[in-house]
Short mmCIF file of C-alpha atoms in Angstrom, two decimals:
data_model
loop_
_atom_site.label_atom_id
_atom_site.label_comp_id
_atom_site.label_asym_id
_atom_site.label_seq_id
_atom_site.Cartn_x
_atom_site.Cartn_y
_atom_site.Cartn_z
CA MET A 2 0.12 0.07 0.16
CA SER A 3 1.33 3.47 -1.06
CA ILE A 4 1.99 6.28 1.62
CA MET A 5 -0.71 8.41 0.14
CA LYS A 6 -3.52 5.70 0.64
CA ILE A 7 -2.50 5.11 4.27
CA PHE A 8 -2.71 9.08 5.05
CA GLN A 9 -5.98 8.82 2.91
CA ILE A 10 -7.57 5.96 5.30
CA LEU A 11 -6.02 7.83 8.52
CA ASN A 12 -7.88 11.15 7.23
CA VAL A 13 -11.11 9.63 6.95
CA LYS A 14 -10.99 7.93 10.29
CA ASN A 15 -9.79 11.01 12.16
CA HIS A 16 -12.65 13.08 10.40
CA TYR A 17 -15.12 10.34 11.67
CA VAL A 18 -13.53 10.63 15.28
CA ILE A 19 -13.89 14.53 15.30
CA GLN A 20 -17.39 14.43 14.10
CA SER A 21 -18.27 11.93 16.69
CA CYS A 22 -16.34 14.10 19.53
CA LEU A 23 -18.05 17.25 18.19
CA ALA A 24 -21.49 15.40 18.44
CA ILE A 25 -21.19 13.79 22.10
CA SER A 26 -19.91 17.45 23.17
CA LEU A 27 -22.77 19.18 21.56
CA VAL A 28 -25.23 16.89 23.17
CA THR A 29 -23.33 17.22 26.60
CA VAL A 30 -23.41 20.95 26.34
CA THR A 31 -27.29 21.02 25.39
CA THR A 32 -28.23 18.84 28.11
CA TRP A 33 -26.17 20.64 30.66
CA VAL A 34 -27.76 23.88 29.57
CA THR A 35 -31.08 22.53 29.60
CA LYS A 36 -31.00 21.19 33.01
CA ILE A 37 -29.51 24.76 34.30
CA LEU A 38 -32.53 26.72 32.42
CA ILE A 39 -34.85 24.09 34.11
CA LYS A 40 -33.36 24.58 37.58
CA LYS A 41 -33.86 28.39 37.02
CA ILE A 42 -37.33 27.87 35.79
CA ARG A 43 -38.19 26.09 38.83
CA MET A 44 -36.39 28.32 41.24
CA ARG A 45 -38.64 31.05 39.85
CA GLN A 46 -41.45 29.29 39.66
CA ASN A 47 -40.79 28.59 43.50
CA ASP A 48 -39.62 32.52 44.27
CA ASN A 49 -42.91 33.18 42.85
CA ALA A 50 -45.14 30.80 44.72
CA GLN A 51 -43.17 31.89 47.72
CA GLN A 52 -43.95 35.56 47.33
CA CYS A 53 -47.42 34.96 46.65
CA VAL A 54 -47.58 33.16 50.04
CA ASN A 55 -45.72 35.81 51.66
CA ASN A 56 -48.06 38.42 50.20
CA LYS A 57 -51.33 36.58 51.62
CA ILE A 58 -49.56 35.63 55.10
CA ILE A 59 -48.71 38.28 57.54
CA SER A 60 -47.17 37.38 60.58
CA ILE A 61 -48.48 38.92 63.76
CA PRO A 62 -46.01 38.75 66.81
CA LEU A 63 -47.18 37.00 69.94
CA ILE A 64 -46.15 37.99 73.42
CA VAL A 65 -46.87 35.71 76.41
CA ILE A 66 -46.99 37.34 79.79
CA THR A 67 -47.40 35.95 83.05
CA GLY A 68 -48.53 37.76 86.35
CA CYS A 69 -50.58 40.52 84.65
CA ASP A 70 -53.17 41.14 87.57
CA THR A 71 -51.25 43.87 88.60
CA GLY A 72 -47.63 45.46 88.54
CA LEU A 73 -45.21 45.30 85.90
CA GLY A 74 -47.32 42.55 83.75
CA TYR A 75 -50.35 44.87 83.71
CA SER A 76 -48.57 48.02 83.12
CA ILE A 77 -46.74 46.67 80.08
CA VAL A 78 -50.13 45.22 78.67
CA MET A 79 -51.80 48.21 79.19
CA ARG A 80 -49.41 50.27 77.76
CA TYR A 81 -50.00 48.36 74.45
CA LEU A 82 -53.60 48.63 74.72
CA LYS A 83 -53.47 52.50 74.93
CA GLY A 84 -51.10 52.60 72.10
CA GLU A 85 -48.35 54.25 74.10
CA HIS A 86 -45.47 52.17 72.62
CA ILE A 87 -46.12 53.34 69.18
CA ASN A 88 -46.29 57.29 70.20
CA LYS A 89 -42.82 56.49 72.26
CA ASN A 90 -41.36 54.72 69.63
CA GLN A 91 -42.24 57.44 67.04
CA ASN A 92 -41.36 60.67 69.10
CA VAL A 93 -39.12 60.11 71.68
CA ASN A 94 -37.78 56.76 71.83
CA LYS A 95 -33.90 56.92 71.17
CA ILE A 96 -32.93 53.42 71.82
CA TYR A 97 -30.66 51.96 69.24
CA ASN A 98 -29.65 48.46 68.14
CA ILE A 99 -25.98 48.81 68.49
CA PHE A 100 -25.23 45.99 66.04
CA ASN A 101 -27.10 47.37 62.76
CA ASN A 102 -27.66 50.87 64.26
CA LYS A 103 -30.92 50.97 63.41
CA ALA A 104 -33.68 52.70 65.64
CA LEU A 105 -35.59 50.26 67.31
CA ILE A 106 -38.98 49.09 65.47
CA ILE A 107 -42.03 48.24 67.54
CA PRO A 108 -44.69 46.41 65.23
CA SER A 109 -48.02 48.31 65.35
CA ARG A 110 -50.27 44.85 65.17
CA ILE A 111 -49.30 42.84 68.10
CA ALA A 112 -50.99 39.84 69.84
CA ILE A 113 -50.84 39.59 73.70
CA VAL A 114 -51.44 36.29 75.86
CA ALA A 115 -51.90 37.88 79.46
CA PHE A 116 -51.88 35.14 82.19
CA CYS A 117 -53.45 36.20 85.23
CA LEU A 118 -53.82 34.44 88.67
CA ASN A 119 -57.21 35.51 88.63
CA PRO A 120 -58.91 36.50 85.47
CA ASP A 121 -61.95 38.17 87.15
CA SER A 122 -59.69 40.23 88.84
CA PRO A 123 -59.88 44.15 88.87
CA GLY A 124 -56.89 44.54 86.77
CA ALA A 125 -57.83 41.63 84.28
CA LYS A 126 -61.12 43.09 83.61
CA CYS A 127 -59.83 46.45 82.94
CA LEU A 128 -57.55 45.03 80.37
CA LEU A 129 -60.18 43.21 78.79
CA GLN A 130 -62.58 46.49 78.51
CA LEU A 131 -59.86 48.52 76.89
CA SER A 132 -59.14 45.55 74.25
CA LEU A 133 -62.44 46.17 73.28
CA LYS A 134 -61.70 49.32 71.88
CA ASN A 135 -58.17 48.52 70.29
CA THR A 136 -58.07 46.78 66.69
CA ASN A 137 -54.34 46.58 66.69
CA ILE A 138 -53.50 44.69 69.75
CA GLN A 139 -55.32 41.34 70.09
CA LEU A 140 -55.68 40.31 73.54
CA PHE A 141 -56.39 36.95 75.16
CA VAL A 142 -56.58 36.92 79.13
CA ARG A 143 -56.31 33.78 80.48
CA GLN A 144 -56.05 32.06 83.85
CA LEU A 145 -52.40 30.75 84.89
CA ASP A 146 -51.62 28.94 88.14
CA LEU A 147 -47.70 28.57 88.11
CA THR A 148 -48.09 26.13 91.24
CA ASP A 149 -50.45 23.85 89.16
CA THR A 150 -48.95 21.61 86.58
CA ASP A 151 -52.25 20.88 85.09
CA SER A 152 -52.83 24.78 84.82
CA ILE A 153 -49.18 25.32 83.16
CA LYS A 154 -50.14 22.40 80.58
CA SER A 155 -53.53 24.12 79.66
CA GLY A 156 -52.08 27.37 79.22
CA VAL A 157 -49.19 26.03 76.98
CA ARG A 158 -52.06 24.38 75.06
CA PHE A 159 -53.95 27.15 74.57
CA VAL A 160 -50.56 29.09 73.19
CA THR A 161 -49.92 26.21 70.72
CA ASP A 162 -53.51 26.10 69.48
CA LEU A 163 -53.43 29.66 69.00
CA LEU A 164 -50.21 29.71 66.86
CA GLN A 165 -51.88 26.92 64.55
CA THR A 166 -55.11 29.10 63.65
CA ASN A 167 -55.79 31.30 61.26
CA VAL A 168 -56.52 35.08 62.52
CA ASP A 169 -59.71 36.29 61.57
CA ILE A 170 -59.04 40.02 60.57
CA ASN A 171 -60.34 41.72 57.81
CA ASP A 172 -58.18 43.91 55.31
CA SER A 173 -59.82 46.33 53.52
CA HIS A 174 -56.88 46.65 50.96
CA ASN A 175 -56.54 43.02 50.24
CA GLU A 176 -59.19 40.42 50.82
CA ASP A 177 -56.88 37.61 50.24
CA VAL A 178 -54.56 38.47 52.83
CA PHE A 179 -54.80 36.54 56.22
CA PHE A 180 -52.84 36.51 59.27
CA LYS A 181 -50.78 34.23 61.36
CA TYR A 182 -49.49 34.21 65.25
CA GLU A 183 -45.52 33.96 65.44
CA LEU A 184 -44.56 33.15 68.92
CA HIS A 185 -41.85 36.38 69.49
CA ALA A 186 -41.33 36.28 73.52
CA LEU A 187 -42.30 35.03 76.75
CA VAL A 188 -42.17 37.21 79.74
CA ASN A 189 -41.91 35.51 82.85
CA ASN A 190 -42.92 38.09 85.09
CA ALA A 191 -45.33 36.35 88.03
CA ALA A 192 -44.13 36.43 91.49
CA ARG A 193 -44.76 35.73 94.87
CA MET A 194 -43.01 37.39 97.97
CA VAL A 195 -43.70 36.76 101.61
CA MET A 196 -42.05 39.39 103.88
CA GLY A 197 -40.81 38.24 107.23
CA GLU A 198 -38.09 36.37 108.64
CA TYR A 199 -36.97 33.07 107.44
CA GLU A 200 -38.18 31.39 110.85
CA TRP A 201 -41.34 32.44 110.60
CA GLN A 202 -42.49 31.47 107.18
CA THR A 203 -44.46 28.20 106.86
CA SER A 204 -43.16 25.45 104.48
CA LYS A 205 -46.47 26.02 102.21
CA MET A 206 -45.23 29.71 101.89
CA ILE A 207 -41.78 28.81 101.34
CA LYS A 208 -42.64 25.92 98.58
CA GLN A 209 -45.39 28.62 97.00
CA GLN A 210 -42.21 31.37 96.62
CA PHE A 211 -40.51 28.51 94.47
CA GLU A 212 -43.36 27.52 92.68
CA VAL A 213 -44.37 30.76 91.48
CA ASN A 214 -40.88 32.33 90.96
CA ILE A 215 -38.56 29.54 89.60
CA LEU A 216 -40.18 26.10 89.34
CA GLY A 217 -43.05 27.25 87.34
CA PRO A 218 -41.24 29.54 84.90
CA LEU A 219 -39.02 26.56 84.37
CA MET A 220 -42.01 24.18 83.71
CA LEU A 221 -43.58 26.70 81.59
CA THR A 222 -40.55 27.69 79.50
CA ALA A 223 -39.69 23.68 79.00
CA MET A 224 -42.93 22.99 77.57
CA LEU A 225 -42.83 25.88 75.05
CA LEU A 226 -39.11 24.95 74.09
CA PRO A 227 -40.20 23.02 70.81
CA THR A 228 -42.24 26.52 69.75
CA PHE A 229 -39.35 28.44 70.50
CA ARG A 230 -36.84 26.68 68.35
CA LYS A 231 -39.23 27.17 65.48
CA TYR A 232 -39.98 30.76 65.95
CA LYS A 233 -36.45 31.66 66.84
CA SER A 234 -38.12 33.30 70.02
CA ARG A 235 -36.83 35.04 73.30
CA VAL A 236 -37.57 34.61 77.04
CA ILE A 237 -37.51 37.38 79.18
CA ASN A 238 -37.13 36.44 83.24
CA VAL A 239 -37.96 39.09 85.46
CA ILE A 240 -35.57 39.17 88.37
CA SER A 241 -34.80 41.52 91.11
CA HIS A 242 -31.93 43.37 92.90
CA CYS A 243 -32.21 40.61 95.47
CA ALA A 244 -30.84 38.30 92.81
CA TYR A 245 -27.58 40.52 93.27
CA LEU A 246 -27.85 41.35 97.24
CA PRO A 247 -29.75 39.28 99.23
CA LEU A 248 -32.02 41.24 101.70
CA PRO A 249 -32.95 40.27 105.32
CA GLY A 250 -36.90 39.70 105.68
CA VAL A 251 -37.20 38.45 102.04
CA SER A 252 -34.34 36.01 102.00
CA ILE A 253 -36.63 33.29 100.50
CA TYR A 254 -37.76 35.61 97.83
CA GLY A 255 -34.19 36.39 97.04
CA ALA A 256 -33.28 33.15 96.87
CA THR A 257 -35.67 32.42 94.10
CA LYS A 258 -34.71 35.19 92.08
CA ALA A 259 -31.06 34.36 92.57
CA ALA A 260 -31.96 30.89 91.06
CA ILE A 261 -33.64 32.13 88.18
CA ARG A 262 -30.93 34.17 87.38
CA ALA A 263 -28.51 31.52 87.57
CA TRP A 264 -30.85 29.39 85.30
CA THR A 265 -31.09 32.00 83.10
CA ILE A 266 -27.30 32.75 82.46
CA GLY A 267 -26.58 28.85 82.22
CA THR A 268 -29.61 28.16 79.90
CA ARG A 269 -28.48 31.02 77.64
CA VAL A 270 -25.46 29.55 76.53
CA GLU A 271 -27.22 25.96 75.79
CA LEU A 272 -29.98 27.77 74.05
CA ASP A 273 -28.32 30.12 71.95
CA ASN A 274 -27.16 27.12 69.31
CA HIS A 275 -31.21 26.63 68.68
CA GLY A 276 -31.77 30.61 68.02
CA ILE A 277 -33.38 30.98 71.47
CA LYS A 278 -32.52 34.10 73.30
CA MET A 279 -32.76 33.51 77.23
CA ILE A 280 -32.48 37.66 79.26
CA THR A 281 -32.83 38.60 82.52
CA PHE A 282 -34.72 41.74 83.41
CA SER A 283 -34.28 43.41 86.69
CA PRO A 284 -37.08 46.23 86.70
CA GLY A 285 -36.01 48.43 89.70
CA SER A 286 -37.95 49.75 92.26
CA PHE A 287 -41.66 50.14 91.34
CA TYR A 288 -43.27 48.45 94.32
CA LEU A 289 -45.92 51.33 94.93
CA HIS A 290 -47.24 49.78 91.47
CA SER A 291 -47.28 46.24 92.50
CA SER A 292 -49.47 43.84 94.51
CA ILE A 293 -46.18 41.73 95.82
CA MET A 294 -46.37 44.02 98.87
CA ASN A 295 -50.38 43.69 98.98
CA GLY A 296 -51.82 44.47 102.68
CA GLU A 297 -54.62 42.23 102.36
CA GLN A 298 -52.16 39.21 101.48
CA ARG A 299 -49.69 40.24 103.90
CA MET A 300 -52.55 40.10 106.77
CA ILE A 301 -53.48 36.42 105.64
CA ASP A 302 -49.80 35.15 105.78
CA TYR A 303 -49.33 37.03 109.19
CA GLU A 304 -52.20 34.74 110.44
CA ASP A 305 -50.99 31.64 108.73
CA ILE A 306 -47.69 32.52 110.39
CA CYS A 307 -48.97 32.68 113.82
CA ASN A 308 -51.08 29.47 113.47
CA ASP A 309 -48.17 27.46 112.41
CA MET A 310 -45.87 28.68 115.23
CA ASN A 311 -45.48 26.45 118.58
CA LYS A 312 -45.86 28.17 121.84
CA GLU A 313 -42.26 29.00 122.41
CA GLN A 314 -42.17 30.39 119.20
CA LEU A 315 -45.03 32.54 119.79
CA ALA A 316 -43.22 33.57 123.44
CA TYR A 317 -40.39 34.48 121.83
CA TYR A 318 -41.40 36.27 118.62
CA GLY A 319 -44.95 37.22 119.37
CA ALA A 320 -44.17 40.91 120.38
CA PHE A 321 -41.35 41.15 117.65
CA MET A 322 -43.93 40.07 114.89
CA ASP A 323 -46.51 42.49 115.90
CA THR A 324 -44.10 45.55 115.68
CA TYR A 325 -42.54 44.14 112.17
CA GLN A 326 -46.15 43.94 110.70
CA ASN A 327 -47.11 47.61 112.03
CA TYR A 328 -44.05 48.85 110.79
CA LEU A 329 -45.08 47.18 107.23
CA SER A 330 -48.52 48.45 107.33
CA LYS A 331 -47.58 52.13 106.85
CA ILE A 332 -46.68 51.28 103.34
CA ASP A 333 -50.07 50.49 102.31
CA ALA A 334 -51.36 53.85 102.30
CA PHE A 335 -48.82 54.66 99.69
CA ILE A 336 -49.22 51.49 97.43
CA ASN A 337 -51.33 52.36 94.10
CA PRO A 338 -54.43 50.04 93.13
CA PRO A 339 -54.20 47.72 90.49
CA GLU A 340 -55.86 49.82 88.29
CA ILE A 341 -52.81 52.10 88.16
CA THR A 342 -49.91 51.64 86.18
CA ILE A 343 -46.39 52.53 86.23
CA PRO A 344 -45.95 55.86 85.27
CA SER A 345 -45.26 56.17 81.35
CA THR A 346 -41.77 58.28 82.09
CA ASN A 347 -40.50 55.43 83.89
CA LYS A 348 -37.27 54.13 82.03
CA ILE A 349 -38.59 50.33 82.59
CA TYR A 350 -40.65 50.73 79.29
CA CYS A 351 -37.48 51.81 77.14
CA GLN A 352 -35.71 48.82 78.72
CA MET A 353 -38.54 46.37 78.09
CA ASP A 354 -38.98 47.77 74.45
CA SER A 355 -35.21 46.63 74.01
CA ALA A 356 -35.67 43.45 75.52
CA LEU A 357 -38.67 42.39 73.63
CA TRP A 358 -37.88 44.08 70.07
CA ALA A 359 -34.28 44.58 69.30
CA VAL A 360 -32.64 42.27 66.82
CA GLN A 361 -29.94 41.62 69.21
CA PRO A 362 -31.16 42.15 72.62
CA LYS A 363 -28.88 42.21 75.57
CA ALA A 364 -28.20 39.62 77.86
CA GLU A 365 -29.09 41.34 81.10
CA TYR A 366 -31.12 44.52 81.64
CA ASN A 367 -31.37 46.50 84.84
CA VAL A 368 -33.53 49.36 85.31
CA PRO A 369 -31.43 52.29 87.21
CA GLU A 370 -32.38 52.07 90.73
CA PRO A 371 -32.85 55.33 92.79
CA TRP A 372 -29.49 56.58 94.18
CA ARG A 373 -30.13 55.47 97.64
CA TYR A 374 -30.22 51.99 96.20
CA ARG A 375 -27.02 52.32 94.22
CA ILE A 376 -25.19 53.99 96.89
CA TYR A 377 -25.85 51.20 99.34
CA PHE A 378 -25.36 48.22 97.04
CA ALA A 379 -21.83 49.87 95.74
CA VAL A 380 -20.86 49.90 99.58
CA ALA A 381 -22.31 46.38 100.47
CA TRP A 382 -20.67 44.99 97.30
CA THR A 383 -17.09 46.78 98.13
CA LEU A 384 -17.39 45.50 101.90
CA SER A 385 -18.32 42.06 100.63
CA SER A 386 -15.39 41.75 98.34
CA LEU A 387 -13.08 42.90 100.95
CA GLY A 388 -14.23 40.26 102.98
CA LEU A 389 -15.83 42.70 105.90
CA HIS A 390 -19.05 40.91 105.96
CA TYR A 391 -19.75 42.25 109.36
CA PHE A 392 -19.51 45.70 108.41
CA LYS A 393 -21.57 44.68 104.96
CA ASP A 394 -24.37 43.41 106.99
CA LYS A 395 -24.45 46.45 109.24
CA VAL A 396 -25.05 48.24 105.87
CA VAL A 397 -27.70 45.98 104.49
CA ARG A 398 -29.20 46.54 107.84
CA LYS A 399 -29.35 49.98 107.53
CA PHE A 400 -30.67 50.04 104.23
CA VAL A 401 -33.64 47.69 105.11
CA ALA A 402 -34.47 49.66 107.82
CA THR A 403 -36.92 47.40 109.21
CA PRO A 404 -37.48 46.69 112.91
CA GLN A 405 -34.70 44.69 114.69
CA PHE A 406 -35.64 41.87 117.29
CA HIS A 407 -32.78 43.15 119.95
CA ASN A 408 -34.34 46.81 119.67
CA ASN A 409 -37.78 45.13 120.41
CA ILE A 410 -36.69 43.56 123.71
CA THR A 411 -34.80 46.40 124.82
CA SER A 412 -37.89 48.76 124.38
CA SER A 413 -40.06 46.27 126.16
CA VAL A 414 -38.08 46.08 129.17
CA GLU A 415 -37.96 49.98 129.29
CA ASN A 416 -41.57 49.95 129.07
CA VAL A 417 -41.58 47.66 131.93
#
């Protein structure tokens, strides 16, 4: 075979190989481009569908607050019902989110579950009556007893059922729009405090304070955790300055507040991985607007204390307890009825707004105490850090200013 024929055969074979390669490449490229186009079309369809859904579904943040009969819980709900949160936010609210430097935005449409120990209390009735005049705030007043496991389960069931239902709100601009609740925050605010020395308090009183102040909130929060994970909610636990500096006369109450603070700090690290924010909130001094020092309940407690004491204790403490109760009764004249809210100028509201609505809330909020509190706390903390506990206790006793037992005995001897 001549060399020319060999080259002709090789050229023909190369031609077929090249054609085959080109055909395979063309098919491959065509298939690849087709897949990309189909994927983009599907993504665009999904986006359109999602946009359509988002246009039809509007989320309403749902806040759950315990202890709304009086005090802080009552005042927060009343402020929303009166629309003061919008005015404050638009005009004088200077709170900023330090992470994205944007002004704090509080939604105009909010849903609130106000848990009350007694839904027939004057405070609960006032909230319900005012809610009838407000179309932007959907209020649900429900009974909740944090000492009763069944009551806690019932409250959780109500919240979860509420989140699964559509909200019947007419939208004049778009009839196709409907609303859904989205759990935004739980505020563990309810509290029980018995004023009296530790030895006086009955086992029932001690148990009740721990159940209302720490065990109940623990159970309520735990039962709602799956829902919190779904909505990336936040839990705001209301504590007290007693959590930092325990005081005589309210040592049990201080122990419960220290416990809830420790629980919040520990679980904050655990739950942050799940998108749940755990926040402590120390509201400062507003006892004149709270039923926690209610005189009627205090007299009931005093009667229970006397009935529970043995003869030796009554003989030893009897006169001192009377002096102690007479001293506390002087406060009753200054305590406002439950229908009176905390003054709108109180810094507590700005702090609570930030805790509830900041994109990245702080881990701890502390409403400034009066200067008298700050000075005593600073001195007591300094003395304690130096190991001068004897002098620290003297400062604390001076700060509390309640009657002292040895003074009572001295005065009794002088009178004789």
